[in-house]
Tab-separated table of C-alpha atoms in Angstrom:
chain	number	residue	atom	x	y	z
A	1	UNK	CA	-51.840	12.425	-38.388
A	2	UNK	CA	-49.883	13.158	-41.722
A	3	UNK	CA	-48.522	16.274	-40.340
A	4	UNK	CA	-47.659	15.320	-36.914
A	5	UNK	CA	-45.487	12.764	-39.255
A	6	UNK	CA	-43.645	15.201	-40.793
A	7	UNK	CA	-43.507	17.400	-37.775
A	8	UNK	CA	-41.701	14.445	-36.004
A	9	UNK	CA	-39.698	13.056	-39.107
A	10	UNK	CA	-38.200	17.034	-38.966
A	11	UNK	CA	-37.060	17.142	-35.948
A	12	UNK	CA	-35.035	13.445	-36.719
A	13	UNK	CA	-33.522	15.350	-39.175
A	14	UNK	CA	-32.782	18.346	-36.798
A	15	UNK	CA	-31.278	16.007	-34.469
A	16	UNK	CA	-29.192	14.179	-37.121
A	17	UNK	CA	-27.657	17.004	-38.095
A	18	UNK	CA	-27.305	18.757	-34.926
A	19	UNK	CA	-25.223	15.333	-33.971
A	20	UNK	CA	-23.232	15.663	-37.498
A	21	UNK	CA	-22.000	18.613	-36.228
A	22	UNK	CA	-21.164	17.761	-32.806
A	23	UNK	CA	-19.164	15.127	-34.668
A	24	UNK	CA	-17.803	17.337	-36.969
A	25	UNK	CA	-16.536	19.514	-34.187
A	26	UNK	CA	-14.641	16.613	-32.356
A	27	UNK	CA	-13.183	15.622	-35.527
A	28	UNK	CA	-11.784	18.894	-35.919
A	29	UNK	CA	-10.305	18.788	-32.000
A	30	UNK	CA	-8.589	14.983	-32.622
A	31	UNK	CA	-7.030	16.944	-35.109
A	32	UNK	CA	-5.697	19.699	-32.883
A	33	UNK	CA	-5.026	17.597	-30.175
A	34	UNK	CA	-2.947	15.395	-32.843
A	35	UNK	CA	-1.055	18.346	-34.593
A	36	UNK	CA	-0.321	20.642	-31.144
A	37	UNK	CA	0.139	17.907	-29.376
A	38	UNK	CA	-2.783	18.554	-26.639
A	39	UNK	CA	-3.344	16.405	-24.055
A	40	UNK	CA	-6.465	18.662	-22.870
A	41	UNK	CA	-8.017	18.276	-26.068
A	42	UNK	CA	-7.338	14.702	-26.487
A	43	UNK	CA	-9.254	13.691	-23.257
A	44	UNK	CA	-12.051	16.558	-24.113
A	45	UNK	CA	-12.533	14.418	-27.177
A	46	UNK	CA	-12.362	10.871	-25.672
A	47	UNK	CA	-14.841	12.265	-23.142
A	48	UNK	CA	-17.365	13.232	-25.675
A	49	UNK	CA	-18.100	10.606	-27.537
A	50	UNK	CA	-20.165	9.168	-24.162
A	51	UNK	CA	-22.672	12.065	-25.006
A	52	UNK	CA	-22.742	11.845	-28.684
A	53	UNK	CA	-23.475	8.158	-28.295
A	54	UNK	CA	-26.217	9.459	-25.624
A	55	UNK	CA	-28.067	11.817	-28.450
A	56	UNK	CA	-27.893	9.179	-31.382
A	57	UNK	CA	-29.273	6.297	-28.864
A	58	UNK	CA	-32.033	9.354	-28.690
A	59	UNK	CA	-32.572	9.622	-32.479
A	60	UNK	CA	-32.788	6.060	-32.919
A	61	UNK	CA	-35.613	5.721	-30.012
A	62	UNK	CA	-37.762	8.172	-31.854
A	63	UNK	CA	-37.449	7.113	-35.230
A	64	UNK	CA	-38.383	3.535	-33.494
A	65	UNK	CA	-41.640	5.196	-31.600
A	66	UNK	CA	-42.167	6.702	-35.190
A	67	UNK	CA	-41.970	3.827	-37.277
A	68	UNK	CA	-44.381	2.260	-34.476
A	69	UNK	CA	-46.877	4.837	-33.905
A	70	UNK	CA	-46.548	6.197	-37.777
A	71	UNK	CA	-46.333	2.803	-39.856
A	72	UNK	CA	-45.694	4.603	-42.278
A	73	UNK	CA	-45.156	3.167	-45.814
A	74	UNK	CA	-42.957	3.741	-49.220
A	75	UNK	CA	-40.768	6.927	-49.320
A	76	UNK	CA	-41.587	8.017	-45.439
A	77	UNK	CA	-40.747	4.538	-44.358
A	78	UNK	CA	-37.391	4.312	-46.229
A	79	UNK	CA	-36.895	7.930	-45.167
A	80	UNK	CA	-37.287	6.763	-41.485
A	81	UNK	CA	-34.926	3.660	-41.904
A	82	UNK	CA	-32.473	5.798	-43.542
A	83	UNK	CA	-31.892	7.715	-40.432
A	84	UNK	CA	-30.880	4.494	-38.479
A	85	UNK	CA	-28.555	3.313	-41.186
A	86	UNK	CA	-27.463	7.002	-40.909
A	87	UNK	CA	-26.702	7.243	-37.013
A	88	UNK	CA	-24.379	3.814	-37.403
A	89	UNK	CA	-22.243	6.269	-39.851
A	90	UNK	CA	-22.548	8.962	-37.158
A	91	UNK	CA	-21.426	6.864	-34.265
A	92	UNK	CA	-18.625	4.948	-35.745
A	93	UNK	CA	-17.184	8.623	-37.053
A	94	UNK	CA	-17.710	9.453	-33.438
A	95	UNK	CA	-15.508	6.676	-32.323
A	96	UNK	CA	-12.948	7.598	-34.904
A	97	UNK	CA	-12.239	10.829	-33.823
A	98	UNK	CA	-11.420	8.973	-30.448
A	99	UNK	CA	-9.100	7.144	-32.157
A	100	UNK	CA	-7.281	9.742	-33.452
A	101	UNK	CA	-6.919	11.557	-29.760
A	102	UNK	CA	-6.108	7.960	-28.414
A	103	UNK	CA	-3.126	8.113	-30.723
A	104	UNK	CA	-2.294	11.789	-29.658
A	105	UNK	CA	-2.623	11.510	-26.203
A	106	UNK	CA	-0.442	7.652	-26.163
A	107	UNK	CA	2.667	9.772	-27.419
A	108	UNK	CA	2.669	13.149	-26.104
A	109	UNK	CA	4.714	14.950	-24.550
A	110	UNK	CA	5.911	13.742	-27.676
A	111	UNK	CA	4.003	14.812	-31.188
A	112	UNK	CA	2.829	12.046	-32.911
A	113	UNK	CA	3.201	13.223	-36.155
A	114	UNK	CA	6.530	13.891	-37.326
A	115	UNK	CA	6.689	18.399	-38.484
A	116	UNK	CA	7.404	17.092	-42.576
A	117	UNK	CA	4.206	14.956	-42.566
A	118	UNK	CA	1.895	17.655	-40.995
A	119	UNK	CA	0.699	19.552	-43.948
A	120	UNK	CA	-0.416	16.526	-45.330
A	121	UNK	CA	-2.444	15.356	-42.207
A	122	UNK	CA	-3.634	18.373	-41.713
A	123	UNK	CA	-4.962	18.345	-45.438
A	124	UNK	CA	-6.817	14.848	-45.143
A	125	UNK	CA	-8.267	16.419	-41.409
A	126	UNK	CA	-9.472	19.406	-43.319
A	127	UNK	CA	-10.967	17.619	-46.199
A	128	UNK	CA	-12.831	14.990	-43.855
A	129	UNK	CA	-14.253	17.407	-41.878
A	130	UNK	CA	-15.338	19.233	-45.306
A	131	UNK	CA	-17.404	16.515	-46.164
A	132	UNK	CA	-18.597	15.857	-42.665
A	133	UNK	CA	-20.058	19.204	-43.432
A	134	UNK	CA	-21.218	18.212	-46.804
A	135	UNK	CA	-23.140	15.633	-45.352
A	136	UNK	CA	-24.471	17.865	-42.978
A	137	UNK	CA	-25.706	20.132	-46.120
A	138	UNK	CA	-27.048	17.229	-47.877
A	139	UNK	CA	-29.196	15.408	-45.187
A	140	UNK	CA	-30.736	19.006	-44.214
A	141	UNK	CA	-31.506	20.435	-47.104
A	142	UNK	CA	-31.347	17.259	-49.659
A	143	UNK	CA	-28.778	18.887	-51.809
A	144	UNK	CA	-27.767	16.671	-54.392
A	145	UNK	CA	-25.375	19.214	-55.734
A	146	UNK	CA	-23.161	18.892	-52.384
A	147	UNK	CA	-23.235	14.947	-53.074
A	148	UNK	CA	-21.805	15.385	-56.139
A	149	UNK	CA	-19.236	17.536	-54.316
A	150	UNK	CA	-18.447	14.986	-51.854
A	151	UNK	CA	-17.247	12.348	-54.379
A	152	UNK	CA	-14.543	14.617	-55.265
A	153	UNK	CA	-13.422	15.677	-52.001
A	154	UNK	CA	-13.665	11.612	-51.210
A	155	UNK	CA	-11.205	11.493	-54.433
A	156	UNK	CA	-8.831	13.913	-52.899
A	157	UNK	CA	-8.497	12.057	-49.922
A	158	UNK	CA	-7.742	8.682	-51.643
A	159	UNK	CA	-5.101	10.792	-53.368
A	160	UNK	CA	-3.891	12.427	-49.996
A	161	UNK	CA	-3.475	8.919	-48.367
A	162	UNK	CA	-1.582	7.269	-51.440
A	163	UNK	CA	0.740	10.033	-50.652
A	164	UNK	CA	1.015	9.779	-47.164
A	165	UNK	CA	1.853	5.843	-48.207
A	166	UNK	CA	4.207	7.405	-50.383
A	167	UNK	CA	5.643	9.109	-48.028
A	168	UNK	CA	6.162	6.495	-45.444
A	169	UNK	CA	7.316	3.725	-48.268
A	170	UNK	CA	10.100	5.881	-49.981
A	171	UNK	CA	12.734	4.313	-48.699
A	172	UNK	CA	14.258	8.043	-46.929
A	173	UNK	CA	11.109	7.511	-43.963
A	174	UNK	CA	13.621	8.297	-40.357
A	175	UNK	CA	11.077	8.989	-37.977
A	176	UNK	CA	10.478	4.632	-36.678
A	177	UNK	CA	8.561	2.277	-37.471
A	178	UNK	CA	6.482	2.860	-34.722
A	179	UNK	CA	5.590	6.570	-35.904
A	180	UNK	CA	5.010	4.968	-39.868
A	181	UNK	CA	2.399	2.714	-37.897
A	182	UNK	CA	0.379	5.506	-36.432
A	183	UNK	CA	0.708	7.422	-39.173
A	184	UNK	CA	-1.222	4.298	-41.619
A	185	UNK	CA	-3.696	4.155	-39.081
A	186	UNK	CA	-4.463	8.013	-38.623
A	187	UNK	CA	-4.624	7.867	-42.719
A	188	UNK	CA	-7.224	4.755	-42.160
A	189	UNK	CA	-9.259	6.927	-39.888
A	190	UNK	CA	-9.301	10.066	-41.965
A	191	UNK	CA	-10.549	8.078	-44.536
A	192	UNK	CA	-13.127	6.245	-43.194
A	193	UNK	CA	-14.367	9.412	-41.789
A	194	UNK	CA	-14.942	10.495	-44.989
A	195	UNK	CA	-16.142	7.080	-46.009
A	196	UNK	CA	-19.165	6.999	-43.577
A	197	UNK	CA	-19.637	11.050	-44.914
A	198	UNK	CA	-20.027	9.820	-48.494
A	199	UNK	CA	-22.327	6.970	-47.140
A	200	UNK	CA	-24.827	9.152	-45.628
A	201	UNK	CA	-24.511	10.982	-48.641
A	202	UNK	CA	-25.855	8.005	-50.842
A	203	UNK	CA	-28.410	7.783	-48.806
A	204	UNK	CA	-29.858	10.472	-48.731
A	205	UNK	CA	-29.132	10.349	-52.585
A	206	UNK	CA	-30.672	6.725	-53.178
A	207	UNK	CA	-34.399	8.536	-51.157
A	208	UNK	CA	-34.457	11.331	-53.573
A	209	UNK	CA	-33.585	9.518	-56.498
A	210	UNK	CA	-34.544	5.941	-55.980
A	211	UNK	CA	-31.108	4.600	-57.088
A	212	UNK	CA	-28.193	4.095	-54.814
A	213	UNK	CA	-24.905	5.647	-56.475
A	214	UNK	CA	-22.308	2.970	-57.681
A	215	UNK	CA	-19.955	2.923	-55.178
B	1	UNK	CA	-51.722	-11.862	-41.203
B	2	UNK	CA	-49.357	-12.637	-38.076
B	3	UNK	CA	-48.222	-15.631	-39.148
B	4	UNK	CA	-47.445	-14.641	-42.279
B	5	UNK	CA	-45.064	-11.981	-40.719
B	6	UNK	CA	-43.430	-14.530	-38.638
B	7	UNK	CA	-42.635	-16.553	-42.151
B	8	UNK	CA	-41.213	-13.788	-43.604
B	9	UNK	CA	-39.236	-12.740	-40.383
B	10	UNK	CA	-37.634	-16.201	-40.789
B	11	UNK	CA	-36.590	-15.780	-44.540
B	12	UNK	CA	-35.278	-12.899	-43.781
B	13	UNK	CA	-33.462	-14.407	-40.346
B	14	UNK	CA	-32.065	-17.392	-42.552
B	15	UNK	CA	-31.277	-14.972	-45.322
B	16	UNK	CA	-28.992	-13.014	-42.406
B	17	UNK	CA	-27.365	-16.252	-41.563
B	18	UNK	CA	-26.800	-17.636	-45.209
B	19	UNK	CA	-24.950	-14.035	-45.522
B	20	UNK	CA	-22.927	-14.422	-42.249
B	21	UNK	CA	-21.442	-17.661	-43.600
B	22	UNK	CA	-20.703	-16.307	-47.124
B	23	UNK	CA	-18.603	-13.373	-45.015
B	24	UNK	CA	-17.689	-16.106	-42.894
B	25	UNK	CA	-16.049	-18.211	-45.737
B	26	UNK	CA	-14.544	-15.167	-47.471
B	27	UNK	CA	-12.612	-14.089	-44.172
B	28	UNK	CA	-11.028	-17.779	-44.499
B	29	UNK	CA	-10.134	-17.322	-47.596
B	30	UNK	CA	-8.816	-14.236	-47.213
B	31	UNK	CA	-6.336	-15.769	-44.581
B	32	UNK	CA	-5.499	-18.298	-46.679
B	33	UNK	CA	-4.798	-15.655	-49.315
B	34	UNK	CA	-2.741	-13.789	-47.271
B	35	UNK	CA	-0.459	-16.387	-45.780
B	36	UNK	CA	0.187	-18.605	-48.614
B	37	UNK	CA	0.473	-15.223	-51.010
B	38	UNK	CA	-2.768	-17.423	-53.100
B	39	UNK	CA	-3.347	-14.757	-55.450
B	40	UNK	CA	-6.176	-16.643	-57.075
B	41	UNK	CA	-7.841	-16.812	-53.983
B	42	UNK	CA	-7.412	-13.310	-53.390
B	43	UNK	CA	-8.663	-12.497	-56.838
B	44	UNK	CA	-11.824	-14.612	-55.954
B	45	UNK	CA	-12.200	-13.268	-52.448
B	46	UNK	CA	-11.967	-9.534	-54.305
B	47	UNK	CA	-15.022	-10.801	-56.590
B	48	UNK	CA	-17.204	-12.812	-54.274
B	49	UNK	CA	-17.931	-9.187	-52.624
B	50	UNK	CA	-20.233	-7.762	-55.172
B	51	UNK	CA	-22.291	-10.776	-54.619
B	52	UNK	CA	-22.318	-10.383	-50.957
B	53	UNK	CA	-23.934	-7.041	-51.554
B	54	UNK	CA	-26.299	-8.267	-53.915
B	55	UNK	CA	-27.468	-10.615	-51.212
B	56	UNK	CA	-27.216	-7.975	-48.681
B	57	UNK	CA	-29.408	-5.318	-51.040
B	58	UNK	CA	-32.106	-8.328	-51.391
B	59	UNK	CA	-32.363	-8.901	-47.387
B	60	UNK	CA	-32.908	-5.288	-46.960
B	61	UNK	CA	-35.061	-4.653	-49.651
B	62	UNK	CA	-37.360	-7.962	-47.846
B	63	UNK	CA	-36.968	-6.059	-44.501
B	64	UNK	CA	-38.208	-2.866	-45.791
B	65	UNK	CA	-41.119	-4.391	-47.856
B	66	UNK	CA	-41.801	-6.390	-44.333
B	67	UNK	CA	-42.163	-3.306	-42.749
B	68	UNK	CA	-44.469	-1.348	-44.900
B	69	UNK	CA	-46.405	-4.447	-45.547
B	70	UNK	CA	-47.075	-5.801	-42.166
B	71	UNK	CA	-46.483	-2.412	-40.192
B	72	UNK	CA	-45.213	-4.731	-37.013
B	73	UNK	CA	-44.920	-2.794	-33.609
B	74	UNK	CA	-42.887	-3.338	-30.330
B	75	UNK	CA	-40.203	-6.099	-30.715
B	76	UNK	CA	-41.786	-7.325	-34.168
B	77	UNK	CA	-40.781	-3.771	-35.027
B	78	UNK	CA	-37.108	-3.572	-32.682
B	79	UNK	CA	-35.952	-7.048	-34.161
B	80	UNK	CA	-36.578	-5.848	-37.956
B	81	UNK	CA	-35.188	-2.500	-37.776
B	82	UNK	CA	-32.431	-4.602	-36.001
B	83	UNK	CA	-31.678	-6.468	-39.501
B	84	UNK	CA	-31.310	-3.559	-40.920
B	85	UNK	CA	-28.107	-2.628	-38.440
B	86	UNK	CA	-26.918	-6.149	-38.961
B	87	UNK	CA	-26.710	-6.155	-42.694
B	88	UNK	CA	-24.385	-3.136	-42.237
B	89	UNK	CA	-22.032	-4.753	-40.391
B	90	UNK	CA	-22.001	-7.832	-42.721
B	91	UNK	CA	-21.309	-5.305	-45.804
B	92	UNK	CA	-18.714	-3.983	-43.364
B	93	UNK	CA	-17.295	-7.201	-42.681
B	94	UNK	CA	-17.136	-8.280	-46.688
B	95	UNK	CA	-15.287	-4.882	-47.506
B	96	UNK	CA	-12.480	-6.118	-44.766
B	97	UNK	CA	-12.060	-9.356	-45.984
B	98	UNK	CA	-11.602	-7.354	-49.373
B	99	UNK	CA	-8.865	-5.103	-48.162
B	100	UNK	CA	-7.360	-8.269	-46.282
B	101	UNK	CA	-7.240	-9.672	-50.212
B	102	UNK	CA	-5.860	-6.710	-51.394
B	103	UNK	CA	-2.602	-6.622	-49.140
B	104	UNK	CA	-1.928	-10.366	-50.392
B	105	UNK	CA	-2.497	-9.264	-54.008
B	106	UNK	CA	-0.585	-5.992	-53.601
B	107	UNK	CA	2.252	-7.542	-52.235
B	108	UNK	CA	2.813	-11.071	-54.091
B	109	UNK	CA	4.741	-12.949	-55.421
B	110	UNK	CA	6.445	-12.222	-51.748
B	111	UNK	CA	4.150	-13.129	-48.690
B	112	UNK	CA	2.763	-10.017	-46.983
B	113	UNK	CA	3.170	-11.600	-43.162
B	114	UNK	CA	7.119	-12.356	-42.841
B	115	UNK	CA	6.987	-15.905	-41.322
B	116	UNK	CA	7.772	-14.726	-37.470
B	117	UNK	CA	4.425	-13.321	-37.233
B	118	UNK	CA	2.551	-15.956	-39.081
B	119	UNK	CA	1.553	-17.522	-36.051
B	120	UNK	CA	-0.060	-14.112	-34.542
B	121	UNK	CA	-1.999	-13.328	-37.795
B	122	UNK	CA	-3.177	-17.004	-38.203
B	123	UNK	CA	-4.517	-16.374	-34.724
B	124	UNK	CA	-6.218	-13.373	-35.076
B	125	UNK	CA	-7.508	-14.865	-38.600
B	126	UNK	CA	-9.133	-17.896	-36.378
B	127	UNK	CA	-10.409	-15.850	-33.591
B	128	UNK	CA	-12.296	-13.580	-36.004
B	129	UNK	CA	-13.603	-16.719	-38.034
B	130	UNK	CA	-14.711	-18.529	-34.143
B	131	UNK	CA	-16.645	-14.700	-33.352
B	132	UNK	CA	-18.415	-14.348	-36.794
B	133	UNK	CA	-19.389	-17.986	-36.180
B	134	UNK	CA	-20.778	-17.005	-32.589
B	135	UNK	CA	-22.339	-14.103	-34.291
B	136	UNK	CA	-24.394	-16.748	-36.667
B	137	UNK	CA	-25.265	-19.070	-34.208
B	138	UNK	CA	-26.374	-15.869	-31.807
B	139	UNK	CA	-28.549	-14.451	-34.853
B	140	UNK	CA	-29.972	-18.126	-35.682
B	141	UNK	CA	-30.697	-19.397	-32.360
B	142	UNK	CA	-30.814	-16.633	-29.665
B	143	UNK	CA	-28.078	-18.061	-28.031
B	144	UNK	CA	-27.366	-15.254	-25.343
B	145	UNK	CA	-24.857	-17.954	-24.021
B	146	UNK	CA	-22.950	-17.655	-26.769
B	147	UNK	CA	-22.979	-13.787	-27.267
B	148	UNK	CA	-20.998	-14.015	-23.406
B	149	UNK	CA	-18.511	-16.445	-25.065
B	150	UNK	CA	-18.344	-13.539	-27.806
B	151	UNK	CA	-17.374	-11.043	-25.555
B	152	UNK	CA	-14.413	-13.555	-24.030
B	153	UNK	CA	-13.367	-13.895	-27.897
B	154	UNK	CA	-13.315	-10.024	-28.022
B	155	UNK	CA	-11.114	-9.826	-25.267
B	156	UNK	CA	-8.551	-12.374	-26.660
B	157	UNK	CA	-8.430	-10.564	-29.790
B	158	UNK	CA	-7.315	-7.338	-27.746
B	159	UNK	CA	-4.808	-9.226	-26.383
B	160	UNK	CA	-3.579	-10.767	-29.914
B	161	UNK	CA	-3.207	-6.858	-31.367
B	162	UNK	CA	-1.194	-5.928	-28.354
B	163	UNK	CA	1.081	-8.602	-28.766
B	164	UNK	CA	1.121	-8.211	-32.862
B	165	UNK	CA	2.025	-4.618	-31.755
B	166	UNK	CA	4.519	-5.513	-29.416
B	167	UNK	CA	6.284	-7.258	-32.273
B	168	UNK	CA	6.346	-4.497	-34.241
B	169	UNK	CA	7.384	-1.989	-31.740
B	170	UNK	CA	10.096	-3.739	-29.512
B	171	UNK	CA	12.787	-2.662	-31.346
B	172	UNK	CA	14.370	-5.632	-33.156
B	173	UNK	CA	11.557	-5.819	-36.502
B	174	UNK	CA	13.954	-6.310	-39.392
B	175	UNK	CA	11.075	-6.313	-42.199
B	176	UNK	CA	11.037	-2.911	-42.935
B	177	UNK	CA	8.208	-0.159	-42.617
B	178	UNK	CA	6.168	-0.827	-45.513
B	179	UNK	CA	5.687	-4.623	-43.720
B	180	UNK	CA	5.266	-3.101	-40.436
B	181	UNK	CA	2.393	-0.821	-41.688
B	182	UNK	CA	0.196	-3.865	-43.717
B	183	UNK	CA	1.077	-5.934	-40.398
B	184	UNK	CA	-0.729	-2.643	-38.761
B	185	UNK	CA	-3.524	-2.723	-40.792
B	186	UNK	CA	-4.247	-6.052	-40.982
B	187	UNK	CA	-4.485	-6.260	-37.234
B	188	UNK	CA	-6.669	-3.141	-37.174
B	189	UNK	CA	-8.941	-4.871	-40.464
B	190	UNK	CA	-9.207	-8.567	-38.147
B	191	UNK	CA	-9.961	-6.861	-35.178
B	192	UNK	CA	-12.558	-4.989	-36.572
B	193	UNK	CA	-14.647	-7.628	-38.377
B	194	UNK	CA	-13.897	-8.969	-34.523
B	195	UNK	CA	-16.212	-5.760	-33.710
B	196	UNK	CA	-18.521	-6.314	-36.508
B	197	UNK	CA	-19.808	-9.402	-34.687
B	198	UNK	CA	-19.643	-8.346	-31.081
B	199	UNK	CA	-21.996	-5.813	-32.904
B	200	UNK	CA	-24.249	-8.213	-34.178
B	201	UNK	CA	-24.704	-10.137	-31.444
B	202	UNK	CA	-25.280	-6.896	-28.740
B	203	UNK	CA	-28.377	-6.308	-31.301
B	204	UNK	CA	-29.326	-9.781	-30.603
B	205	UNK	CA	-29.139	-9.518	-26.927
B	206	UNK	CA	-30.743	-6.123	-26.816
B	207	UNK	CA	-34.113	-7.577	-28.722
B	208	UNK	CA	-33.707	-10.764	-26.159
B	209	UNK	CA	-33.111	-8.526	-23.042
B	210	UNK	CA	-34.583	-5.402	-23.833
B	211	UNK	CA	-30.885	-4.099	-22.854
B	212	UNK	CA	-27.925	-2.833	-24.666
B	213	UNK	CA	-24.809	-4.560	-23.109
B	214	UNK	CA	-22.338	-2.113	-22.157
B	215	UNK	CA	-19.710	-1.257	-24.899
């Protein structure tokens, strides 16, 4: 009974982080779509997130038959409920990447974001999908190491966006208002990629340890 | 045993609801914050979070002991894991009121919303206030009829961030960018505690129906 448990609660965690990485991947492709301006991409993206929503409605039924057939109790049960609080990460990352190709796909043929601000989009894109990956790590092999690793990457991006803001507040900004505007919301959903990476994180951190991180 | 479960269920229901009105209230405030640049009530908005979590910690803490006490199956089991879901978008909804707080504080002793678009924000502001209402009522009583009236609210808070983006795109905004981009965000932070509920309430009408509404 115990083992077919474990057997189960393992291939959860299989699942979750098979999804991760689907998610991952489509964060990575809202950022090419955003930065090469393509339109392909975008849609490939937008289309996605139907099936990614299909395979965490999945996880979520079989934790559910778990939790019902397993009852199980203490770490195993917080283990199990942990996995649903983790999907709701999953799925709203999912839905930023969307955002992000919604946003690329509104203003091609034009690009929108302006050639002087793309290194530093392309850094906060390459440090949220780090620590998408970071999560990945640390919900499949419970590496606490990687969590500590993914409150500094979660640093650099609160520096990268204060400098996108400083960047669109210096008073020399000639690319419209309506370009600034994207740009503050692409920063948003960068961040709260990483956010929801750094919250799966914590809790997989808060079963191991006991204790939730301060956030 | 049974009935005891049911007892608990309803703490734990009234605990949900006590919560919603707490975010509720600090939404409000945060409105009020914002449009009459109340940096006091900012201030208190910005503290009156931590306490929200507290509350929300203690609800899922009863939910989890629930669980591994009473080991409930079926709906019993579907409406508690539910909770759990919920509480995340009340923590959600808290941490937007926040940031809400934040652009008011940041920005005083001058008001944040130039007075053209105070109308459009005190709209969005009420709509969001009516839907986390909805949301408590839905969670309290059942009240699928309501979750439908939700869903109309949803819609008219679509139509609100158009418009607040037509303002800002049609050409004539003589605020600046850095206005233009906390006009931005605010719409984006309103329309997604606007979410928040619609999310509660689809839980709600899931464990009533058996069915997730279309997104």
């Amino acid at each position: 009974m115990r083992d077919q448990y474990y057997e189960q609660l393992d291939v959860i965690v299989d699942e979750l982080v098979l999804i991760t990485d689907r998610v991952r991947t489509a964060v990575a492709d809202a950022t090419t779509a955003l930065l090469d301006t393509d339109i392909a991409t975008a849609e490939a993206v937008i289309g996605s997130d139907r099936g990614i929503e299909e395979a965490i409605d999945e996880v979520e039924e079989r934790a559910l038959v778990l939790l019902a057939t397993q009852q199980p109790v203490a770490t195993d049960l917080r283990q199990l409920v942990s996995t649903l609080r983790m999907v709701a990460d999953l799925q709203r990352m999912s839905a930023l990447a969307v955002h992000v190709s919604k946003i690329a796909r509104r203003r091609a043929p034009e690009a929108a974001v302006p050639l002087p601000v793309q290194p530093l989009i392309r850094d906060m894109a390459r440090v949220a999908h780090s620590m998408i990956g970071s999560a990945a790590r640390i919900v499949s092999e419970r590496d606490l190491g990687a969590a500590a690793e993914l409150e500094i990457e979660d640093d650099e991006m609160d520096r990268l966006r204060q400098e996108l803001f400083r960047v669109l507040l210096d008073g020399t900004w000639e690319h419209g208002v309506d370009t600034a505007i994207d740009l503050a919301l692409l920063g948003r959903y960068y961040e709260r990629i990483g956010d929801h990476a750094v919250s799966m994180a914590r809790r997989v951190v808060y079963l191991v340890t006991g204790e939730l991180p301060v956030a």
